[in-house]
Amino acid sequence: MIGLISATAAGTSARDRLAAAWPDRTRVYEGPVADAVRAAFAECEQLVCFLATGAVVRLVAPLLDGKTSDPGVVCVDEAGRFAVSLVGGHGGGANELARAVGEVLGAEPVVTTATDAVRLPGLDTLGLPVEGNVAAVSRALLDGEAVALRAEVTWPLPPLPVAGDGAYTIRVTDRLVEPGEREVVLRPPTLVAGVGASRGAPAEEVLGLVEGALRDAGLSGASLAALATVDAKADEPGIVAAARRLGVPLVTYTAGELARVEVPNPSDAPLAAVGTPSVAEAAALLGGGELLVPKRKSAARPAMATCAVVRRPARGRLAVVGLGPGARDLLTPRAGAELRRASVLVGLDQYVDQIRDLLRPGTRVLESGLGAEEERARTAVAEARRGHAVALIGSGDAGVYAMASPALAEASDDIDVVGVPGVTAALAAGAVLGAPLGHDHVSISLSDLHTPWEVIERRVRAAAEADIVVTFYNPRSRGRDWQLPKALSILAGHREPATPVGVVRNASRADESSRLTTLAALDPATVDMMTVVTVGNTATREIAGRMVTPRGYRWQEEPR
Ligand code: SAH
């Protein structure tokens, strides 16, 4: 029983909403608040107090006995914005309660116990149908008890803090199984049922055929992702109704597409009727996968429907995530969400260090040292192909002189790819310097490890002739020291010696430094691989110690 206590009108209205949502589990305590809290504390397993945390702390403090016996106490603030797990987060179930109250009232759950601070994903928030004892397994996860993962099919799940063995289990399967007492079964949408039907086939016949095929093969309808058929049957009422009743989309293919699929049981009837030797098997198999139920006909006489069931290969997910230049608050919320979403993280060790605290427990981290770019890209794609949710990280923007292109060059269309943009070094440096990128600008990498120097030089020359602001990435390293002076001398052929040049080292990181100098005065020895160098165009000025490139060239002639 959950005791509800409120004092104000706003609190009482929220209390009533909760009581109406959970009529059998809640009891309202009226009367003076102090008495109400004491009575509820003695009589209930849990309390929800629509009161200030301070007031509740004072009231329950003398009543506390121990974390195994105390009730769980949740406080909801006057505005109904937060549901705070105050006492008994684990033993008293207050963390779960705060989440549940938050859902009913639209309040944000506030939970401060250690395992929750890392934001475990809720088992019922994974986007998959769930069966079994969600409450018990969630509690075990939160309490750090051993929970084993038994994945019979791979699916791009977020990381779960699971062990090889444990009293509790999370089972990922499309098979028809009864969850055990300490088990949760997740149902990934792995199955596709291909269906064919003669004109006028009754919905019951199609539905019964599909359900029977799944049942006989020991498969769960909760894992059915779609019905599939030929275009000509897209409007066949029996098929359309069956898909609706099963709660899955109906996907259709042209007869030509289906005719190209190799199937075990082709026949002449559909060839004559719709132009493909197989509808059910071909439609189910078109996306690839394993044929679990070969074509079968319904039991009706004459049979008007056919069906076949395929288990699709898992479709992995590759997120290419830019972490920004270094500062935590320049990492976008979307990047943070993708880092928590991935069960496999691939990246350069120093970048992994930058965000390790954001990862959920259970994340598999595959880090490697400098120079292993191609291998990192291959690893990330291979993990996604195995059906995992992978995040491939890079500093700044992951698409700028970074991992996105080698990864996507490697990837085929059997995985989903999402990109998360990041603040690239040129932008971070620009903000430090002032407004150097106020007009057309270009980024040029001076690394000739993978690009011939002639190509780089041609691009620098073009930028010089076109009077474009240039930011140099990878400007200078111990073994590559002549490229920067050479590039600057090309620009100097078209720009005044006094042209402003900004040098920014470790933009947005703890040891950030920057200098504003000129083309003539820049000392290349102050530049290293942690640095970008931005060279202004012929209109760029130093104003009040800041580098400013005017938006339009006419500005030059206007009086200042
Ligand atoms: N993907 C990265 C760039 C990778 S190339 C981005 O979008 O920023 C690596 C080069 O980027 C470094 O040699 C340096 O020139 C530059 N760089 C990256 N981060 C930087 C930072 N925080 N401050 C200054 N330069 C940086």
GROMACS .gro file of C-alpha atoms in nm, residues 350-351 370 373 395 401 425 445-449 472-481 483-484 503-507 509 524-533:
model
   40
  350GLN     CA    1   4.257   0.960  -2.554
  351TYR     CA    2   3.907   1.042  -2.680
  370LEU     CA    3   4.711   0.672  -3.269
  373GLU     CA    4   4.230   0.463  -3.814
  395SER     CA    5   3.712   1.469  -3.162
  401TYR     CA    6   3.962   1.470  -4.118
  425ALA     CA    7   3.841   2.274  -3.420
  445SER     CA    8   4.510   1.966  -4.355
  446LEU     CA    9   4.886   2.000  -4.390
  447SER     CA   10   4.949   1.633  -4.322
  448ASP     CA   11   5.112   1.477  -4.626
  449LEU     CA   12   5.113   1.128  -4.475
  472PHE     CA   13   4.526   2.475  -4.116
  473TYR     CA   14   4.461   2.143  -3.941
  474ASN     CA   15   4.744   1.899  -3.860
  475PRO     CA   16   4.977   2.197  -3.910
  476ARG     CA   17   5.309   2.074  -3.777
  477SER     CA   18   5.460   1.776  -3.596
  478ARG     CA   19   5.809   1.675  -3.498
  479GLY     CA   20   5.866   1.491  -3.823
  480ARG     CA   21   5.677   1.740  -4.043
  481ASP     CA   22   5.816   2.087  -3.990
  483GLN     CA   23   5.506   2.224  -4.459
  484LEU     CA   24   5.363   2.508  -4.249
  503VAL     CA   25   4.711   3.041  -3.343
  504VAL     CA   26   4.495   2.840  -3.102
  505ARG     CA   27   4.627   2.545  -2.907
  506ASN     CA   28   4.395   2.303  -2.726
  507ALA     CA   29   4.083   2.508  -2.790
  509ARG     CA   30   4.055   2.226  -2.317
  524PRO     CA   31   5.620   2.812  -3.668
  525ALA     CA   32   5.796   2.666  -3.364
  526THR     CA   33   5.497   2.775  -3.153
  527VAL     CA   34   5.271   2.545  -3.355
  528ASP     CA   35   5.220   2.173  -3.292
  529MET     CA   36   4.960   1.901  -3.356
  530MET     CA   37   4.728   2.033  -3.084
  531THR     CA   38   4.702   2.359  -3.272
  532VAL     CA   39   4.507   2.516  -3.554
  533VAL     CA   40   4.634   2.819  -3.746
   0.00000   0.00000   0.00000
